Tab-separated table of C-alpha atoms in Angstrom:
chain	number	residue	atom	x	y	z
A	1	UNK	CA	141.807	20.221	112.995
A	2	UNK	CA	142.284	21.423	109.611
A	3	UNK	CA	146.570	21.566	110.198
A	4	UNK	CA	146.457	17.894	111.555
A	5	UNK	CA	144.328	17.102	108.547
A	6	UNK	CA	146.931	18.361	106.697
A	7	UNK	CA	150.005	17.158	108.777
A	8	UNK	CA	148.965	13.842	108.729
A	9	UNK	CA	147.671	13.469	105.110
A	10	UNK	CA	151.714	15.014	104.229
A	11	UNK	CA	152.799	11.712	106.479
A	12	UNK	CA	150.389	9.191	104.900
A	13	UNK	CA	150.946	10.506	101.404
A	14	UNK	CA	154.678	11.006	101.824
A	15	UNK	CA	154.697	7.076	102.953
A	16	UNK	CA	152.149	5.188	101.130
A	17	UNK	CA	151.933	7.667	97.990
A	18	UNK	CA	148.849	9.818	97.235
A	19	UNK	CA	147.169	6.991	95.487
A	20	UNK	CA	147.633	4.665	98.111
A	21	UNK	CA	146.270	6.586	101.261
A	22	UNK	CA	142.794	6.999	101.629
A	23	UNK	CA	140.316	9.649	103.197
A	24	UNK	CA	139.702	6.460	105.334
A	25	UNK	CA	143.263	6.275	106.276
A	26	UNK	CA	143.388	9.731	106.988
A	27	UNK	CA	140.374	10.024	109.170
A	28	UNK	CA	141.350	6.573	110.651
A	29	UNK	CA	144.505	7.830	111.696
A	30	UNK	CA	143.014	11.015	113.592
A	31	UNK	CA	140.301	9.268	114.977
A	32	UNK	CA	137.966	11.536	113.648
A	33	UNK	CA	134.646	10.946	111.210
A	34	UNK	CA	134.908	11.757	107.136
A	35	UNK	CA	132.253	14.172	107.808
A	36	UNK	CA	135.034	16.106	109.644
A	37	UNK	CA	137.274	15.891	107.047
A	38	UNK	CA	134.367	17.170	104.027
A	39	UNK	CA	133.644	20.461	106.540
A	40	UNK	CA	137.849	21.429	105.820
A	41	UNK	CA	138.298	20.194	102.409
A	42	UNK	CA	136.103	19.005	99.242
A	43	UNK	CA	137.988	15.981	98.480
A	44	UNK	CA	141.576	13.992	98.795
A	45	UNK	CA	142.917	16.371	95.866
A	46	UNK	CA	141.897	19.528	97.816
A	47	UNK	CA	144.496	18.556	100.354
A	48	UNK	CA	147.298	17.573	97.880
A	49	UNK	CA	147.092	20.794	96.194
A	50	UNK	CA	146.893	22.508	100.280
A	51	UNK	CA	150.375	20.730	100.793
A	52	UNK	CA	151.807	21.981	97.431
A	53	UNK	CA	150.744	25.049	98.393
A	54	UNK	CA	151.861	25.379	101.537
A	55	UNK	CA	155.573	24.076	100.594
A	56	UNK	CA	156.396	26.399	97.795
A	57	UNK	CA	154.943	29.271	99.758
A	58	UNK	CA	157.092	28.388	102.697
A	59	UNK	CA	160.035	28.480	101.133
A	60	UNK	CA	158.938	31.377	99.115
A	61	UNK	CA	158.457	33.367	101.947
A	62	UNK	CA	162.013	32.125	103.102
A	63	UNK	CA	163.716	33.075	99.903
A	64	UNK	CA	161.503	36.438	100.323
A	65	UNK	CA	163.377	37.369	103.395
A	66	UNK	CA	166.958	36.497	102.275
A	67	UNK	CA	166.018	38.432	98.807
A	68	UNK	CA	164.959	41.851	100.890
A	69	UNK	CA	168.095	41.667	103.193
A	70	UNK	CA	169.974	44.609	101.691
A	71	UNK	CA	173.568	44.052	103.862
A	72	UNK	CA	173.947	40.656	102.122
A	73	UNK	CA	176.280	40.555	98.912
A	74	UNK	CA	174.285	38.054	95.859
A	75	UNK	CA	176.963	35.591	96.940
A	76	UNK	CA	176.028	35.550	100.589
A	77	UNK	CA	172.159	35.175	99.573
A	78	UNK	CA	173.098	32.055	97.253
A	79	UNK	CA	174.706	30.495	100.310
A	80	UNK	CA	171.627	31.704	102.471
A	81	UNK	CA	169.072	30.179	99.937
A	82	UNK	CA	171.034	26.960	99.808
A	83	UNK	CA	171.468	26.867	103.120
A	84	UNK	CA	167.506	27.687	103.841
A	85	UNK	CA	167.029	24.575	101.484
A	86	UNK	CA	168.867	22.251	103.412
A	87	UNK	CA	167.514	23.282	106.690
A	88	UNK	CA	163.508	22.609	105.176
A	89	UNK	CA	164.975	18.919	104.676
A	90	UNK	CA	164.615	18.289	108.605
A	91	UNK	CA	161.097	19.684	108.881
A	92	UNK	CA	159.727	19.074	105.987
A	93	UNK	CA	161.266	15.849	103.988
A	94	UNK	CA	157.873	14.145	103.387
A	95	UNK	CA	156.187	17.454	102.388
A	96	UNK	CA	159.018	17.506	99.375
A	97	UNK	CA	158.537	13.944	99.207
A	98	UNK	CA	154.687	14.592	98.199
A	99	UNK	CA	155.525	17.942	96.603
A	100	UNK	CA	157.909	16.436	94.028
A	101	UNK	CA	156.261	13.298	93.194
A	102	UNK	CA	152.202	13.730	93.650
A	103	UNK	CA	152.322	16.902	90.918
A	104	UNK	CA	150.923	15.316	88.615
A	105	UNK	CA	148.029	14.530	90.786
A	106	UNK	CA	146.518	18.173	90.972
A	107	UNK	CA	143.774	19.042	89.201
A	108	UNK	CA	144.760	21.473	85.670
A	109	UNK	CA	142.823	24.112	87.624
A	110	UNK	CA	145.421	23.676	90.681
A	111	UNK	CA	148.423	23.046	88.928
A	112	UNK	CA	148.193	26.451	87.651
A	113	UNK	CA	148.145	27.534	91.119
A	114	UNK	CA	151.546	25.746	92.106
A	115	UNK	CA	153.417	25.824	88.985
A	116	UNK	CA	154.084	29.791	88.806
A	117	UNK	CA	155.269	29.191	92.314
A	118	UNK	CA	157.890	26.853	91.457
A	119	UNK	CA	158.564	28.986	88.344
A	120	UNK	CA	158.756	32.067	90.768
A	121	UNK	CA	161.361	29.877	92.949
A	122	UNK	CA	163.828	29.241	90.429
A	123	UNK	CA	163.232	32.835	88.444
A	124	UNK	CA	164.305	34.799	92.458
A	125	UNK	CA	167.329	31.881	92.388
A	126	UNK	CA	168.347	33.054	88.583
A	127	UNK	CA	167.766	36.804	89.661
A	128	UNK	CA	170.607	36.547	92.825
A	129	UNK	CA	172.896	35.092	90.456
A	130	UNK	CA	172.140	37.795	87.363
A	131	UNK	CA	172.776	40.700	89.575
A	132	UNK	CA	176.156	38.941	91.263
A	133	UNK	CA	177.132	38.650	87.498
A	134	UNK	CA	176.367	41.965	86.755
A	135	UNK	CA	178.174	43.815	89.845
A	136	UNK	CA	181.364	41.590	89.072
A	137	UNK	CA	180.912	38.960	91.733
A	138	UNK	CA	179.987	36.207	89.368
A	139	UNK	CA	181.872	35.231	86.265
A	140	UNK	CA	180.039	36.705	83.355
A	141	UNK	CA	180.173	33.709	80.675
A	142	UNK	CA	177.888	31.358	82.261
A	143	UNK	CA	174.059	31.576	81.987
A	144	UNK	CA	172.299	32.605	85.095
A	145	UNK	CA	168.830	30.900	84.068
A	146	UNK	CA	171.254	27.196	83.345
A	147	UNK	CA	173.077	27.910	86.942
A	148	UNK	CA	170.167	28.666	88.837
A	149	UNK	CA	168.729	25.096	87.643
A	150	UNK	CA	172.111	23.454	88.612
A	151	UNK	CA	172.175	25.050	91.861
A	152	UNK	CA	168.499	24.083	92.690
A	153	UNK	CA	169.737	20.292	91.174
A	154	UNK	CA	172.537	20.496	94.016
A	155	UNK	CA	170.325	21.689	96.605
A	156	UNK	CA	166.897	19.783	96.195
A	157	UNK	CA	168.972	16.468	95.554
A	158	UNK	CA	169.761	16.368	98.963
A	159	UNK	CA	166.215	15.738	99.432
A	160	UNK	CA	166.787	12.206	98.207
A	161	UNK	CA	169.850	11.197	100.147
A	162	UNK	CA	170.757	13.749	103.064
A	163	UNK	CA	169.731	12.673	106.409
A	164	UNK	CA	169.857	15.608	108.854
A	165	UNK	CA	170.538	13.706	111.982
A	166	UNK	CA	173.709	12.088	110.491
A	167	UNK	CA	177.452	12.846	110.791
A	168	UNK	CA	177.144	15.641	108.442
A	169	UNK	CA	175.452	18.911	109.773
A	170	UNK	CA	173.508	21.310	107.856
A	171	UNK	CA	176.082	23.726	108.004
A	172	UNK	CA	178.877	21.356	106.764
A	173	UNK	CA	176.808	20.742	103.772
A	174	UNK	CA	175.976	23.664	102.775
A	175	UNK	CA	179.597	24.977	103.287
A	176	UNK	CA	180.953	21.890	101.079
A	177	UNK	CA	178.254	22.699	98.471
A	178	UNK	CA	178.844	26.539	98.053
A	179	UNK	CA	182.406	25.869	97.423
A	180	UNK	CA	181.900	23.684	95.068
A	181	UNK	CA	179.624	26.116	93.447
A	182	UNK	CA	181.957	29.267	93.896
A	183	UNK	CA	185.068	28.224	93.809
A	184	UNK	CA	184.991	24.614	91.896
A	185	UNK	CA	186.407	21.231	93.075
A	186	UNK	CA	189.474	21.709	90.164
A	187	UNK	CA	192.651	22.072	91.992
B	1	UNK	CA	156.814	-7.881	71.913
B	2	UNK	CA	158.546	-8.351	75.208
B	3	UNK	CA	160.570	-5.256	74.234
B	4	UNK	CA	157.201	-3.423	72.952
B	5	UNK	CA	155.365	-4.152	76.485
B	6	UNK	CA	158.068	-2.583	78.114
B	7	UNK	CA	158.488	0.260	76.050
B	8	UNK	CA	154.684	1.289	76.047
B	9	UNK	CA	154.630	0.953	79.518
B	10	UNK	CA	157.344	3.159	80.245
B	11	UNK	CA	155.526	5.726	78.026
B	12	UNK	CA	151.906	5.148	80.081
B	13	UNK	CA	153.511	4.978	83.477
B	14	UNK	CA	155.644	7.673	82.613
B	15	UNK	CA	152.461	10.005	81.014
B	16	UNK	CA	149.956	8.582	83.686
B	17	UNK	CA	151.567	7.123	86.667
B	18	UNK	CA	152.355	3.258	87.784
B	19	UNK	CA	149.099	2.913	89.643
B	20	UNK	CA	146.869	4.674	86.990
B	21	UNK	CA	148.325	2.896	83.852
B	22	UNK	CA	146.186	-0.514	83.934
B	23	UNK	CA	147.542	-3.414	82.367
B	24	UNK	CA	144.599	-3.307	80.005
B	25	UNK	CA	145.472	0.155	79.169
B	26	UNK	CA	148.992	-1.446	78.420
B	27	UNK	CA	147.437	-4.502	75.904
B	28	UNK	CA	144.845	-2.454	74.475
B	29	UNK	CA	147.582	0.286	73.209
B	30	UNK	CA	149.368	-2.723	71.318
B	31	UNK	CA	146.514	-4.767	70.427
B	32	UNK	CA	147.360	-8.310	71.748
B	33	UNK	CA	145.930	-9.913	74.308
B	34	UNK	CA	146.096	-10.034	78.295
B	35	UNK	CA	147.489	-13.374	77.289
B	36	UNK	CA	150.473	-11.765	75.693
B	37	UNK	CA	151.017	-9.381	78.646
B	38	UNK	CA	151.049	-12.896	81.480
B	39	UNK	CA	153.398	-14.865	78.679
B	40	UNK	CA	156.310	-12.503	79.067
B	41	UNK	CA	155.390	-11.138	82.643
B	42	UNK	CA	153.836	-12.068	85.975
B	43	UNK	CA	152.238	-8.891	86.406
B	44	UNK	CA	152.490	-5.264	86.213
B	45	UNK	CA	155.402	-4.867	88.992
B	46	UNK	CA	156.861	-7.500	87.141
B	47	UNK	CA	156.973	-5.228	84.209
B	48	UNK	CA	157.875	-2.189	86.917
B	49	UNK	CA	161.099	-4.014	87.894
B	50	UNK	CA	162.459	-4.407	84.212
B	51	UNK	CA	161.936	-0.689	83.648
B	52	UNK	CA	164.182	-0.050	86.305
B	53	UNK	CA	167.223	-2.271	86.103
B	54	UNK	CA	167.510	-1.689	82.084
B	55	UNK	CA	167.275	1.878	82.809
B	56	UNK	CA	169.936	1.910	85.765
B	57	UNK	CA	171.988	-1.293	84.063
B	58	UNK	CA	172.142	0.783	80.380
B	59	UNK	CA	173.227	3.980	82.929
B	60	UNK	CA	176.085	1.323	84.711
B	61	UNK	CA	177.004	-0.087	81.616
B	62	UNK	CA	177.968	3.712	80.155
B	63	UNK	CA	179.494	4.484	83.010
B	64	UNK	CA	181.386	1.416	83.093
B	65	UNK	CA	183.276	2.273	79.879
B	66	UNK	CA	184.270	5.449	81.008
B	67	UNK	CA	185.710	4.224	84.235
B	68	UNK	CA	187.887	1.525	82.246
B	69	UNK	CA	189.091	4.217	79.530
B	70	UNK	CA	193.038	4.489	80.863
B	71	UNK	CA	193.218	7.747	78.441
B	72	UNK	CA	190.827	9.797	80.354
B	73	UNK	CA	191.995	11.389	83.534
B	74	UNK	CA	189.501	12.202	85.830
B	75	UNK	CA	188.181	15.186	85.294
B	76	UNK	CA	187.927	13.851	82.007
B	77	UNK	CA	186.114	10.532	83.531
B	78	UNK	CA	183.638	13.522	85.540
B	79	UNK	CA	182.853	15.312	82.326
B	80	UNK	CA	181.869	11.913	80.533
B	81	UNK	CA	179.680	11.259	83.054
B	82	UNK	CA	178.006	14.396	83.159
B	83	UNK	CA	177.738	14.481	79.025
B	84	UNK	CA	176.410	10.952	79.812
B	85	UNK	CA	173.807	11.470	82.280
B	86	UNK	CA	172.448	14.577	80.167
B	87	UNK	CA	172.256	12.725	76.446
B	88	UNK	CA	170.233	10.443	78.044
B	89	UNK	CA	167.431	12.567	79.160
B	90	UNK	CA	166.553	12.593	75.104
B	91	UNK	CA	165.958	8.826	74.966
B	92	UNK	CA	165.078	7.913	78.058
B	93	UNK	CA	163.254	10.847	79.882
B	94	UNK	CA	159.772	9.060	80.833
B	95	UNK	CA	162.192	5.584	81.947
B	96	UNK	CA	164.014	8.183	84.130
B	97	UNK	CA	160.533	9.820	85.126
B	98	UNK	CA	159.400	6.217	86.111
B	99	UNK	CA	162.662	5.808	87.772
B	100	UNK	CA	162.603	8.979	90.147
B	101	UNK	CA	158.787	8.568	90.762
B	102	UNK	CA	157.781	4.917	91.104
B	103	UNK	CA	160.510	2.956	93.002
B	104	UNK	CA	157.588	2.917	96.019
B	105	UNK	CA	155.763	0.564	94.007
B	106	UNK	CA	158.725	-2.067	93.587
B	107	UNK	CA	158.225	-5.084	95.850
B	108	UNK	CA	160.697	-5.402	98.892
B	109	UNK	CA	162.672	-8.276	97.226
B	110	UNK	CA	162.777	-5.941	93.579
B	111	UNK	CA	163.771	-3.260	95.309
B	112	UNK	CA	166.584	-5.300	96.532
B	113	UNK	CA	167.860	-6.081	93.413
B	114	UNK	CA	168.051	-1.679	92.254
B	115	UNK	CA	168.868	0.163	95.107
B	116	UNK	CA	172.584	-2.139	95.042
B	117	UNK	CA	173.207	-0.659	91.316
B	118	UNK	CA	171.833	2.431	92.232
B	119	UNK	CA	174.361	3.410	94.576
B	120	UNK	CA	177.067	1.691	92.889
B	121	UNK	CA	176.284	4.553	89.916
B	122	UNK	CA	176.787	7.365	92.933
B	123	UNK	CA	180.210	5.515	94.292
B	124	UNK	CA	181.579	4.578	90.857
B	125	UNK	CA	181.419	8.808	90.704
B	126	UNK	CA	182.701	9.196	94.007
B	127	UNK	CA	185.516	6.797	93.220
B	128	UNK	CA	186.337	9.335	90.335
B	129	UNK	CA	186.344	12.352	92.325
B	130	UNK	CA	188.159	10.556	95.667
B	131	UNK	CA	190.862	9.267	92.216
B	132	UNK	CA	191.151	12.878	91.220
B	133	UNK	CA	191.285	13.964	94.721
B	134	UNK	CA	194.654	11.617	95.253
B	135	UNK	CA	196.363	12.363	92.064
B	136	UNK	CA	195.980	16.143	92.896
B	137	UNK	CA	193.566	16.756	90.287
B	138	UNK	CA	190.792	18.529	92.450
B	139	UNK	CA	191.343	20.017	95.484
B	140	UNK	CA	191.873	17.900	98.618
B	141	UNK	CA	189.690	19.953	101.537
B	142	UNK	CA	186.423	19.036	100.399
B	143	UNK	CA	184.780	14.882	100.621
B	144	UNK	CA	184.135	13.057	97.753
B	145	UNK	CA	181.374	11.307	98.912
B	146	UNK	CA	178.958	14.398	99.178
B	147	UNK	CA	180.571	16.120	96.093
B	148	UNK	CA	179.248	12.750	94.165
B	149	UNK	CA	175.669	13.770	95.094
B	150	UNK	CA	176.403	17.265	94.165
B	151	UNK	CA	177.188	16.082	90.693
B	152	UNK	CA	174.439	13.870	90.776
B	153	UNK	CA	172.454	16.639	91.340
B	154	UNK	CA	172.985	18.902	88.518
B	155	UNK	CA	173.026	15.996	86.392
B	156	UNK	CA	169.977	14.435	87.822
B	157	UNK	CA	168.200	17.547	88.028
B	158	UNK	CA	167.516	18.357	84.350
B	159	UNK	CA	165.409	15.435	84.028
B	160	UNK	CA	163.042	17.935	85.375
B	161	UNK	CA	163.332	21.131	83.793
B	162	UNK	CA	166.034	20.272	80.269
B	163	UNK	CA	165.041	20.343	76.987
B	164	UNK	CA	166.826	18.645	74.570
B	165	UNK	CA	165.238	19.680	71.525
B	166	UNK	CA	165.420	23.225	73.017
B	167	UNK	CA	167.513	25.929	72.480
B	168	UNK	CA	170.528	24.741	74.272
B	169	UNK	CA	172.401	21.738	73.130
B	170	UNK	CA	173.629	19.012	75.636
B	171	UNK	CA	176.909	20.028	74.961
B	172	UNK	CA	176.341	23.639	76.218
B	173	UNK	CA	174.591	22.568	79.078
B	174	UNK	CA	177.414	19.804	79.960
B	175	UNK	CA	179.707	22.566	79.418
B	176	UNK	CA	178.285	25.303	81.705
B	177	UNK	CA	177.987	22.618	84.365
B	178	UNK	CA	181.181	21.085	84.513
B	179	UNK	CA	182.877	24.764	84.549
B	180	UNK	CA	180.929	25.357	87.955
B	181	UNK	CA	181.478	22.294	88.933
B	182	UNK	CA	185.223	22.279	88.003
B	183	UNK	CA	186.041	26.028	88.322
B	184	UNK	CA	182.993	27.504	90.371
B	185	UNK	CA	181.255	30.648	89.551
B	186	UNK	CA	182.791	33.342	91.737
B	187	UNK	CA	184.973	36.008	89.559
């Protein structure tokens, strides 16, 4: 009960905004009582900062697994993070939806909980691209910390626009976007 | 005072959110009347929908200039637009914050009227790129349409993270960006 608490408050906040859906609409929606939904969580906040939580950590654990992969060059885990970014977009496009626009909903107390996170995200991104510039596979006279925000810019865009079920695939995105990336668009 | 409703509420929906920023909150912080607020607007969606179109009209009318400047070629059209985007996170970041975050809260027939100049911002860049692709200024294997999001991206992006009273200057940042963009990052 407490994951289609959760599923379904990601659908109805992802729609309506976090403002806009109620408890009411949530319980509504599973047929359930509110009682149900005070024994999982304290309030409507509880479960926004649940949803945060469970995004970043998803994708943390993602990046995680590319990051520990010792047969993949930094290059090949910057196409393997993108990539992992872009495939997240099928499953969980409302979950971003919420995760980038409800922040500022969170408590202080929670915020502090999903902000490092983030931080954490973009910091593993920087650190791929630091070490390909230090074993030679990067150029060395651009700023990993400024890259790893444009790459992340490249990648979480597609949030807004990409739709996976469309004539482009996953993969042809993510190919088009990592040459872009490594090898530029200038002729 | 037209001007100074709209300002003040970009800076409360911006700080606080469309929903949370009351139209008393808006009056009160200027010290007129709710009279004042209902002369100039119907209501506060009314106010929601100006916010938007000046902020992607001022964007369109940059961009215009660049696109009509028959000195620039076009990856000199694709850097202006970059530079563009990013000098205007300094005077307009909580319009662009209001932008990204509250175009839920626009009325069907509002939203209508911005999501046409929205993605005429995206083609007018793709129409650069596709240019530049033609002329044999950028390369010809990769589609303009979804390298216009990737630039919209990067750009986009540091409306999130960028400082620009930080320690890098918009030029720098313009500059690191366009050389990925333009020349990628592999050595």
């Amino acid at each position: 009960m407490r994951e289609k608490i959760i599923n379904t408050s990601i659908a109805l906040f992802g729609e309506r905004g976090f403002r806009e859906a109620s408890i009411q609409d949530i319980t509504r929606e599973l047929g359930v009582t509110k009682g149900t939904f005070y024994y999982y969580f304290t309030n409507k906040e509880d479960v926004l900062m649940h949803i945060h939580l469970r995004f970043i950590e998803g994708l943390l654990e993602q990046q995680e697994a590319i990051l520990q992969d010792a047969k993949l060059t930094e290059r090949e885990k910057l196409y393997a993070n993108v990539k992992m970014i872009i495939s997240n977009i099928k499953s969980g496009a409302q979950s971003a939806r919420v995760f980038f626009r409800e922040m500022r909903h969170l408590s202080e107390k929670h915020t502090s909980q999903v902000l490092p996170k983030r931080d954490e995200f973009q910091r593993n991104l920087q650190h791929i691209i630091q070490t390909g510039i230090n074993n030679g596979e990067f150029r060395s006279d651009l700023r990993a910390d400024m890259l790893s925000f444009a790459v992340l810019g490249v990648s979480n865009w597609s949030y807004f626009w990409y739709e996976p079920d469309g004539e482009v695939t996953e993969d042809e995105l993510t190919d088009l976007y990592m040459k872009m990336i490594l090898e530029g668009i200038q002729l």
